[in-house]
């Protein structure tokens, strides 16, 4: 087995990785098998996966209907493109189903393979929209600092991650970033109405500064995931929606993490009755079993884009892929038929939240916040002042988690979890015992014990 590890180190360039450190440390952990909410590596070690892979394996790793649907579709039609006036049954059926699930009148869908390529699609759709309305000067996108919209050049530029901007020198004059609604970081109480309104006002100020006639769209994740599960105050999204309407700016909701049950509702924006003009979807659409993304547009946006005959010169070889679309259909039908979201709301989410709340008293935890099946723990050196640790305490904590036998993600000073939606109460008990152990060990280490 070590031979394979050596080969992996030598030939495989893994994403978001420091390859030099991986080589120095003797290679990566090879994951060989998964079941339910658990993973196993090639040494037979078992890990509870509290991150659903990368926030995507919503139905867990053992969903037979999705596996069978993929196998069936591979036999029938493994691939054909949708470029030249052809389509296929799975994509037609999936589009119909998505139109019934999406908020408002989002009912037309363009497909790709990842959240990143979907946001690139969004950018071009928005350009085409304003050109169609003969307002081509409306070019500017407003996004938030510390947001994540993907890893392609454009999606990373839309995002507000300092590290990605610094590495890639992503200065686009048509992309501007405003403050994020991160109350803990701003020293504000959780779900503070006035803080939500202040953060929304930052959008209005930016629009006025740039001139509404130049601003095309505002893009945001309903809850910032990779930024550290940043849950905005309840006042934030309704106010943002009002502002985008007032200034005639398209509202884009990036539902790549929040979509398909992650927050207990079909979409994250549903928590605040957000009715976007455009939506980005990926990850949970197939629970990660096949790569697929979708961009949904409203009837109004569709009407503008089709007000004249003009090709939308954009597409991917695997757009509308029949196997990926069939996987999505099976995944979404499974969620509906098993009434997974109902079980979550009535039973699992309240239990999950109560368990999280028990950790608020831990000496290293400054705040526990949650929405649906998303949860964040702010790690602090001083609970009263919210002072952070000087060292990279979250990475230290993440390494303890792996030693203990579970996977929890570190986002700067914050530990985050987003377990598969099929997790049971017993498994939640196990998870929180492990989290407690990891916090205890991290606290001891911070005290030099
Ligand atoms: C909100 C959001 N948008 C877009 C993306 C990019 O998706 P992908 O990694 O599939 O390109 C991510 C990935 O984590 C995300 O969290």
Coordinates of C-alpha atoms and ligand atoms in Angstrom, one line a residue:
X1 CA 0.0 0.0 0.0
X2 CA 2.8 2.4 0.8
X3 CA 3.8 1.9 -2.8
X4 CA 0.5 3.4 -4.0
X5 CA 1.0 6.3 -1.5
X6 CA 4.4 7.0 -3.1
X7 CA 2.9 6.9 -6.6
X8 CA 0.1 9.2 -5.5
X9 CA 2.6 11.7 -4.0
X10 CA 4.8 11.5 -7.1
X11 CA 2.2 11.9 -9.8
X12 CA -1.0 13.4 -8.3
X13 CA -1.4 17.1 -7.8
X14 CA -4.3 17.4 -5.4
X15 CA -6.5 20.6 -5.2
X16 CA -6.0 23.4 -2.7
X17 CA -2.8 21.7 -1.5
X18 CA 0.8 22.5 -0.5
X19 CA 2.5 19.7 -2.6
X20 CA 5.9 20.3 -1.0
X21 CA 4.5 19.8 2.5
X22 CA 2.6 16.7 1.4
X23 CA 5.8 15.2 0.0
X24 CA 7.7 16.1 3.1
X25 CA 5.1 14.5 5.3
X26 CA 5.2 11.3 3.3
X27 CA 2.0 11.6 1.3
X28 CA -1.8 11.9 1.6
X29 CA -4.3 9.6 3.3
X30 CA -5.9 7.4 0.7
X31 CA -9.6 7.0 1.2
X32 CA -10.8 3.7 -0.2
X33 CA -14.4 3.2 0.9
X34 CA -17.4 4.9 2.4
X35 CA -20.7 3.9 3.9
X36 CA -23.5 6.0 5.5
X37 CA -21.6 8.9 7.2
X38 CA -18.3 7.0 7.5
X39 CA -15.1 6.8 5.4
X40 CA -12.3 4.3 5.6
X41 CA -8.7 4.7 4.5
X42 CA -6.4 2.1 3.0
X43 CA -5.0 1.3 6.5
X44 CA -8.5 0.3 7.6
X45 CA -9.0 3.5 9.8
X46 CA -12.6 4.7 10.1
X47 CA -13.5 8.4 10.1
X48 CA -16.9 10.0 10.8
X49 CA -17.3 12.5 8.0
X50 CA -18.9 15.6 9.6
X51 CA -18.4 17.6 6.4
X52 CA -20.4 15.4 4.0
X53 CA -17.2 15.3 1.8
X54 CA -17.1 19.0 0.7
X55 CA -20.6 20.0 1.9
X56 CA -22.2 17.8 -0.7
X57 CA -23.0 14.2 0.2
X58 CA -26.4 15.2 1.6
X59 CA -27.9 11.6 1.3
X60 CA -24.8 10.0 2.7
X61 CA -22.5 7.5 1.0
X62 CA -24.8 4.5 0.6
X63 CA -27.8 5.8 -1.3
X64 CA -28.8 2.8 -3.5
X65 CA -31.3 4.5 -5.7
X66 CA -28.7 7.0 -6.9
X67 CA -26.1 4.3 -7.5
X68 CA -28.6 2.3 -9.4
X69 CA -29.9 5.2 -11.5
X70 CA -26.3 6.0 -12.6
X71 CA -25.7 2.4 -13.6
X72 CA -29.0 2.2 -15.4
X73 CA -28.4 5.4 -17.3
X74 CA -24.8 4.4 -18.3
X75 CA -26.4 1.4 -20.0
X76 CA -29.1 3.4 -21.8
X77 CA -27.2 6.6 -22.9
X78 CA -23.8 7.2 -21.2
X79 CA -23.2 10.5 -23.0
X80 CA -24.4 12.8 -25.7
X81 CA -24.0 16.6 -26.0
X82 CA -26.8 19.2 -26.1
X83 CA -25.0 21.7 -28.4
X84 CA -26.6 21.2 -31.7
X85 CA -30.4 21.1 -31.2
X86 CA -30.3 17.8 -29.3
X87 CA -31.3 17.1 -25.7
X88 CA -32.0 14.0 -23.5
X89 CA -34.7 12.6 -21.2
X90 CA -32.9 13.0 -17.9
X91 CA -32.1 16.7 -18.4
X92 CA -35.7 17.5 -19.5
X93 CA -37.1 15.7 -16.4
X94 CA -34.6 17.3 -14.1
X95 CA -35.3 20.8 -15.4
X96 CA -39.1 20.3 -14.8
X97 CA -38.4 19.0 -11.3
X98 CA -36.1 21.9 -10.4
X99 CA -38.6 24.4 -11.6
X100 CA -41.1 23.0 -9.1
X101 CA -38.5 23.2 -6.2
X102 CA -36.8 26.5 -6.9
X103 CA -38.2 29.7 -5.3
X104 CA -40.2 32.3 -7.2
X105 CA -40.3 31.8 -10.9
X106 CA -36.8 30.3 -11.4
X107 CA -37.7 27.8 -14.1
X108 CA -35.1 27.7 -16.8
X109 CA -31.8 25.8 -16.2
X110 CA -28.3 25.7 -17.7
X111 CA -26.0 22.9 -16.7
X112 CA -22.3 22.4 -16.1
X113 CA -20.1 20.3 -13.9
X114 CA -19.1 22.4 -10.9
X115 CA -20.2 25.4 -8.8
X116 CA -17.2 27.3 -10.3
X117 CA -18.2 26.8 -13.9
X118 CA -21.8 27.7 -13.0
X119 CA -20.7 31.1 -11.6
X120 CA -18.7 31.7 -14.8
X121 CA -22.0 30.9 -16.7
X122 CA -23.8 33.4 -14.4
X123 CA -21.3 36.1 -15.2
X124 CA -21.9 35.6 -19.0
X125 CA -25.7 35.4 -18.6
X126 CA -25.7 38.7 -16.7
X127 CA -23.6 40.3 -19.4
X128 CA -26.0 39.0 -22.1
X129 CA -29.0 40.1 -20.1
X130 CA -28.0 43.8 -19.9
X131 CA -26.8 43.8 -23.5
X132 CA -30.2 42.5 -24.5
X133 CA -31.8 45.4 -22.7
X134 CA -29.4 47.8 -24.5
X135 CA -27.7 48.8 -21.2
X136 CA -24.2 47.2 -21.8
X137 CA -22.7 49.7 -19.4
X138 CA -24.3 47.8 -16.5
X139 CA -21.2 45.6 -16.0
X140 CA -20.2 45.7 -12.4
X141 CA -20.7 42.8 -10.0
X142 CA -20.9 43.4 -6.3
X143 CA -19.9 40.5 -4.0
X144 CA -18.7 40.2 -0.4
X145 CA -15.3 39.9 1.3
X146 CA -14.5 36.4 2.5
X147 CA -17.2 34.9 0.2
X148 CA -16.5 31.8 -1.9
X149 CA -17.8 31.4 -5.4
X150 CA -15.4 28.9 -6.8
X151 CA -11.9 28.3 -8.1
X152 CA -11.9 29.2 -11.8
X153 CA -10.3 32.6 -12.6
X154 CA -13.6 34.4 -12.8
X155 CA -15.3 32.5 -9.9
X156 CA -12.3 33.2 -7.6
X157 CA -12.4 36.8 -8.6
X158 CA -16.1 37.0 -7.7
X159 CA -15.2 35.4 -4.4
X160 CA -13.7 37.5 -1.7
X161 CA -11.0 35.1 -0.3
X162 CA -7.9 37.1 0.5
X163 CA -5.6 34.1 0.0
X164 CA -7.0 33.3 -3.5
X165 CA -6.7 37.0 -4.6
X166 CA -3.2 37.3 -3.2
X167 CA -2.0 34.1 -5.0
X168 CA -3.6 34.8 -8.3
X169 CA -3.6 38.6 -8.5
X170 CA -7.3 38.6 -9.4
X171 CA -8.0 42.3 -9.9
X172 CA -11.0 42.8 -12.2
X173 CA -12.2 46.3 -12.4
X174 CA -15.8 45.1 -12.9
X175 CA -15.9 43.2 -9.5
X176 CA -16.2 45.0 -6.2
X177 CA -16.4 43.6 -2.7
X178 CA -18.3 44.9 0.3
X179 CA -18.3 43.9 4.0
X180 CA -19.7 40.5 5.0
X181 CA -22.4 40.1 7.6
X182 CA -20.0 38.4 10.1
X183 CA -21.4 39.5 13.5
X184 CA -18.9 37.6 15.7
X185 CA -15.9 39.1 13.8
X186 CA -17.4 42.6 14.0
X187 CA -17.9 42.2 17.8
X188 CA -21.6 42.3 17.4
X189 CA -24.3 40.1 19.0
X190 CA -25.6 37.1 17.0
X191 CA -28.6 37.9 14.9
X192 CA -28.5 41.6 15.6
X193 CA -31.1 43.3 13.5
X194 CA -29.3 46.6 13.3
X195 CA -26.0 44.9 12.2
X196 CA -27.9 43.1 9.4
X197 CA -29.3 46.4 8.2
X198 CA -25.9 48.1 8.4
X199 CA -24.3 45.3 6.2
X200 CA -27.2 45.6 3.7
X201 CA -26.7 49.4 3.7
X202 CA -23.0 48.8 2.6
X203 CA -24.5 47.4 -0.6
X204 CA -26.6 50.5 -1.1
X205 CA -23.6 52.8 -0.5
X206 CA -21.5 50.8 -3.0
X207 CA -24.2 51.0 -5.6
X208 CA -24.5 54.8 -5.1
X209 CA -20.7 55.2 -5.2
X210 CA -20.4 53.2 -8.5
X211 CA -23.6 54.5 -10.0
X212 CA -26.6 52.2 -10.3
X213 CA -26.5 52.6 -14.1
X214 CA -23.1 50.7 -14.0
X215 CA -24.1 47.9 -11.6
X216 CA -25.2 44.6 -13.1
X217 CA -25.7 42.3 -10.2
X218 CA -25.1 41.4 -6.6
X219 CA -24.0 37.9 -5.8
X220 CA -24.1 36.2 -2.3
X221 CA -24.2 32.8 -0.6
X222 CA -27.4 32.8 1.7
X223 CA -25.0 31.5 4.4
X224 CA -21.2 31.9 3.7
X225 CA -19.9 28.3 3.8
X226 CA -16.1 28.3 3.2
X227 CA -15.8 31.7 4.9
X228 CA -16.8 29.9 8.2
X229 CA -20.6 29.3 8.2
X230 CA -21.4 33.0 8.5
X231 CA -25.1 33.2 9.2
X232 CA -26.5 36.7 8.5
X233 CA -28.9 38.4 10.8
X234 CA -32.6 37.8 9.8
X235 CA -32.8 41.4 8.7
X236 CA -30.0 41.1 6.1
X237 CA -31.5 39.3 3.1
X238 CA -34.9 40.9 3.0
X239 CA -33.1 44.3 3.0
X240 CA -30.6 43.2 0.3
X241 CA -33.5 42.1 -1.8
X242 CA -35.2 45.5 -1.4
X243 CA -32.1 47.3 -2.4
X244 CA -31.4 45.3 -5.5
X245 CA -35.0 45.9 -6.6
X246 CA -34.8 49.6 -5.9
X247 CA -31.7 50.0 -8.0
X248 CA -32.7 47.6 -10.8
X249 CA -29.9 45.2 -10.1
X250 CA -30.0 41.4 -10.6
X251 CA -29.9 39.4 -7.4
X252 CA -27.9 36.2 -7.6
X253 CA -28.1 33.6 -4.9
X254 CA -25.2 31.1 -4.8
X255 CA -26.9 28.1 -3.4
X256 CA -24.0 25.7 -4.1
X257 CA -23.7 24.8 -0.4
X258 CA -27.1 25.8 1.0
X259 CA -29.2 24.2 -1.7
X260 CA -31.0 20.8 -1.5
X261 CA -31.7 20.6 2.2
X262 CA -28.5 21.7 3.9
X263 CA -30.4 24.3 6.0
X264 CA -33.5 22.1 6.4
X265 CA -35.3 23.8 3.5
X266 CA -34.9 23.2 -0.2
X267 CA -32.8 26.3 -0.5
X268 CA -30.9 28.5 1.9
X269 CA -32.6 31.6 0.7
X270 CA -36.0 30.1 1.6
X271 CA -35.1 30.9 5.3
X272 CA -35.5 34.6 4.4
X273 CA -38.0 34.3 1.5
X274 CA -35.3 35.3 -1.0
X275 CA -36.6 35.4 -4.5
X276 CA -33.4 35.7 -6.6
X277 CA -33.3 36.4 -10.3
X278 CA -30.6 33.9 -10.8
X279 CA -29.5 30.9 -8.7
X280 CA -26.3 28.8 -8.7
X281 CA -26.6 25.2 -7.7
X282 CA -24.2 22.2 -7.5
X283 CA -22.9 19.8 -4.8
X284 CA -26.1 18.5 -3.1
X285 CA -28.0 18.4 -6.4
X286 CA -26.5 15.0 -6.9
X287 CA -25.2 14.6 -3.3
X288 CA -21.7 14.5 -5.0
X289 CA -22.3 11.1 -6.7
X290 CA -21.8 12.7 -10.1
X291 CA -20.4 16.1 -11.0
X292 CA -23.2 18.5 -11.9
X293 CA -24.1 22.2 -11.6
X294 CA -27.1 24.1 -12.6
X295 CA -27.8 27.8 -13.1
X296 CA -31.5 28.7 -12.7
X297 CA -33.0 31.9 -14.2
X298 CA -36.3 33.5 -13.6
X299 CA -39.1 33.9 -16.2
X300 CA -38.3 37.6 -16.4
X301 CA -34.6 37.0 -17.1
X302 CA -35.5 34.3 -19.6
X303 CA -37.9 36.7 -21.4
X304 CA -35.1 39.3 -21.8
X305 CA -32.6 36.7 -23.0
X306 CA -35.0 35.5 -25.6
X307 CA -36.4 38.8 -26.8
X308 CA -34.4 38.4 -30.0
X309 CA -32.7 35.5 -31.8
X310 CA -29.1 35.3 -30.6
X311 CA -26.9 32.5 -29.7
X312 CA -25.6 32.3 -26.1
X313 CA -22.0 31.4 -27.1
X314 CA -21.2 29.4 -24.0
X315 CA -21.3 25.7 -23.0
X316 CA -19.3 22.8 -21.8
X317 CA -18.8 19.3 -23.4
X318 CA -20.6 17.8 -20.4
X319 CA -23.4 20.4 -20.1
X320 CA -26.7 18.6 -19.6
X321 CA -24.9 15.3 -19.1
X322 CA -27.5 12.5 -19.1
X323 CA -25.9 10.4 -16.4
X324 CA -25.3 13.3 -14.0
X325 CA -28.8 14.5 -14.6
X326 CA -30.2 11.1 -13.9
X327 CA -28.2 11.0 -10.7
X328 CA -29.7 14.3 -9.6
X329 CA -33.2 13.1 -10.4
X330 CA -32.7 10.0 -8.3
X331 CA -31.1 12.0 -5.5
X332 CA -33.9 14.6 -5.4
X333 CA -36.6 11.9 -5.6
X334 CA -35.0 10.1 -2.7
X335 CA -35.1 13.2 -0.6
X336 CA -38.8 13.7 -1.4
X337 CA -39.9 10.1 -1.2
X338 CA -38.2 9.5 2.2
X339 CA -39.5 12.9 3.5
X340 CA -36.0 13.6 4.5
X341 CA -36.5 17.4 5.0
X342 CA -39.6 16.8 7.2
X343 CA -37.6 14.3 9.4
X344 CA -34.8 16.8 9.6
X345 CA -37.0 19.7 10.7
X346 CA -39.1 17.8 13.2
X347 CA -36.5 15.5 14.7
X348 CA -32.9 15.8 13.7
X349 CA -32.2 19.5 13.5
X350 CA -33.5 20.4 17.0
X351 CA -31.4 17.6 18.4
X352 CA -28.3 18.7 16.4
X353 CA -28.8 22.3 17.6
X354 CA -29.3 21.3 21.2
X355 CA -26.0 19.3 21.1
X356 CA -24.2 22.3 19.6
X357 CA -25.5 24.6 22.3
X358 CA -24.1 22.3 25.0
X359 CA -20.6 23.3 23.8
X360 CA -21.1 27.1 24.3
X361 CA -19.6 26.8 27.8
X362 CA -16.4 25.2 26.6
X363 CA -13.4 27.4 27.5
X364 CA -12.2 27.6 24.0
X365 CA -15.5 28.3 22.3
X366 CA -16.5 31.9 21.8
X367 CA -19.7 31.2 19.9
X368 CA -21.7 28.3 18.5
X369 CA -24.0 29.2 15.7
X370 CA -26.2 27.0 13.5
X371 CA -28.8 26.9 10.8
X372 CA -30.3 23.6 9.7
X373 CA -27.4 21.1 9.4
X374 CA -24.7 23.8 9.3
X375 CA -22.8 24.6 12.5
X376 CA -19.8 26.8 13.4
X377 CA -17.6 27.0 16.5
X378 CA -15.6 30.2 17.0
X379 CA -12.3 29.3 18.7
X380 CA -11.1 32.1 21.0
X381 CA -8.3 32.6 23.6
X382 CA -10.6 34.8 25.7
X383 CA -14.4 34.3 25.7
X384 CA -15.2 37.8 27.1
X385 CA -13.1 39.9 24.7
X386 CA -13.3 37.4 21.7
X387 CA -9.6 37.7 21.4
X388 CA -8.2 35.1 18.9
X389 CA -5.3 32.8 19.4
X390 CA -2.0 34.0 17.9
X391 CA -1.2 30.5 16.5
X392 CA -3.3 28.7 13.9
X393 CA -5.4 27.0 16.5
X394 CA -8.1 25.7 14.1
X395 CA -5.5 23.7 12.1
X396 CA -4.2 22.2 15.4
X397 CA -7.8 21.3 16.3
X398 CA -8.4 19.8 12.8
X399 CA -5.4 17.5 13.3
X400 CA -6.7 16.3 16.7
X401 CA -10.0 15.5 15.0
X402 CA -8.2 13.2 12.5
X403 CA -6.4 11.5 15.4
X404 CA -9.7 11.0 17.2
X405 CA -11.3 9.5 14.1
X406 CA -13.5 12.2 12.5
X407 CA -13.3 15.0 10.0
X408 CA -14.1 18.6 10.9
X409 CA -13.1 21.6 8.8
X410 CA -11.0 24.5 9.9
X411 CA -11.9 27.9 8.4
X412 CA -9.4 30.5 9.8
X413 CA -10.4 30.7 13.5
X414 CA -13.6 28.7 13.1
X415 CA -14.4 25.0 13.1
X416 CA -17.3 24.0 11.0
X417 CA -19.5 20.9 10.5
X418 CA -22.1 20.0 7.9
X419 CA -22.9 16.3 8.3
X420 CA -24.9 14.2 5.9
X421 CA -28.6 14.9 6.3
X422 CA -29.2 11.2 6.9
X423 CA -27.3 11.3 10.2
X424 CA -29.1 9.6 13.1
X425 CA -29.4 10.9 16.7
X426 CA -27.0 8.1 17.9
X427 CA -24.5 9.2 15.3
X428 CA -24.9 12.9 16.4
X429 CA -24.1 11.8 19.9
X430 CA -21.0 10.1 18.7
X431 CA -20.0 13.1 16.7
X432 CA -20.4 15.6 19.6
X433 CA -18.4 13.4 21.9
X434 CA -15.6 13.5 19.4
X435 CA -15.9 17.3 19.0
X436 CA -15.7 17.7 22.8
X437 CA -12.6 15.5 22.9
X438 CA -11.0 17.6 20.1
X439 CA -11.8 20.9 21.9
X440 CA -10.4 19.5 25.2
X441 CA -7.2 18.5 23.5
X442 CA -6.9 21.8 21.7
X443 CA -7.5 23.8 24.9
X444 CA -4.9 21.8 26.8
X445 CA -2.4 22.4 24.0
X446 CA -3.2 26.1 24.0
X447 CA -2.4 26.1 27.7
X448 CA 0.9 24.4 27.1
X449 CA -0.2 21.2 28.8
Ligands
LIG1 C1 -20.9 28.8 -2.4 C2 -20.0 28.1 -3.4 N1 -20.1 28.4 -4.7 C3 -19.3 27.8 -5.6 C4 -18.4 26.8 -5.2 C5 -17.6 26.2 -6.2 O1 -18.0 24.9 -6.5 P1 -17.0 23.8 -7.1 O2 -16.0 23.5 -6.1 O3 -18.0 22.7 -7.5 O4 -16.5 24.4 -8.4 C6 -18.4 26.4 -3.9 C7 -17.5 25.3 -3.5 O5 -17.3 25.0 -2.3 C8 -19.2 27.1 -2.9 O6 -19.1 26.8 -1.6

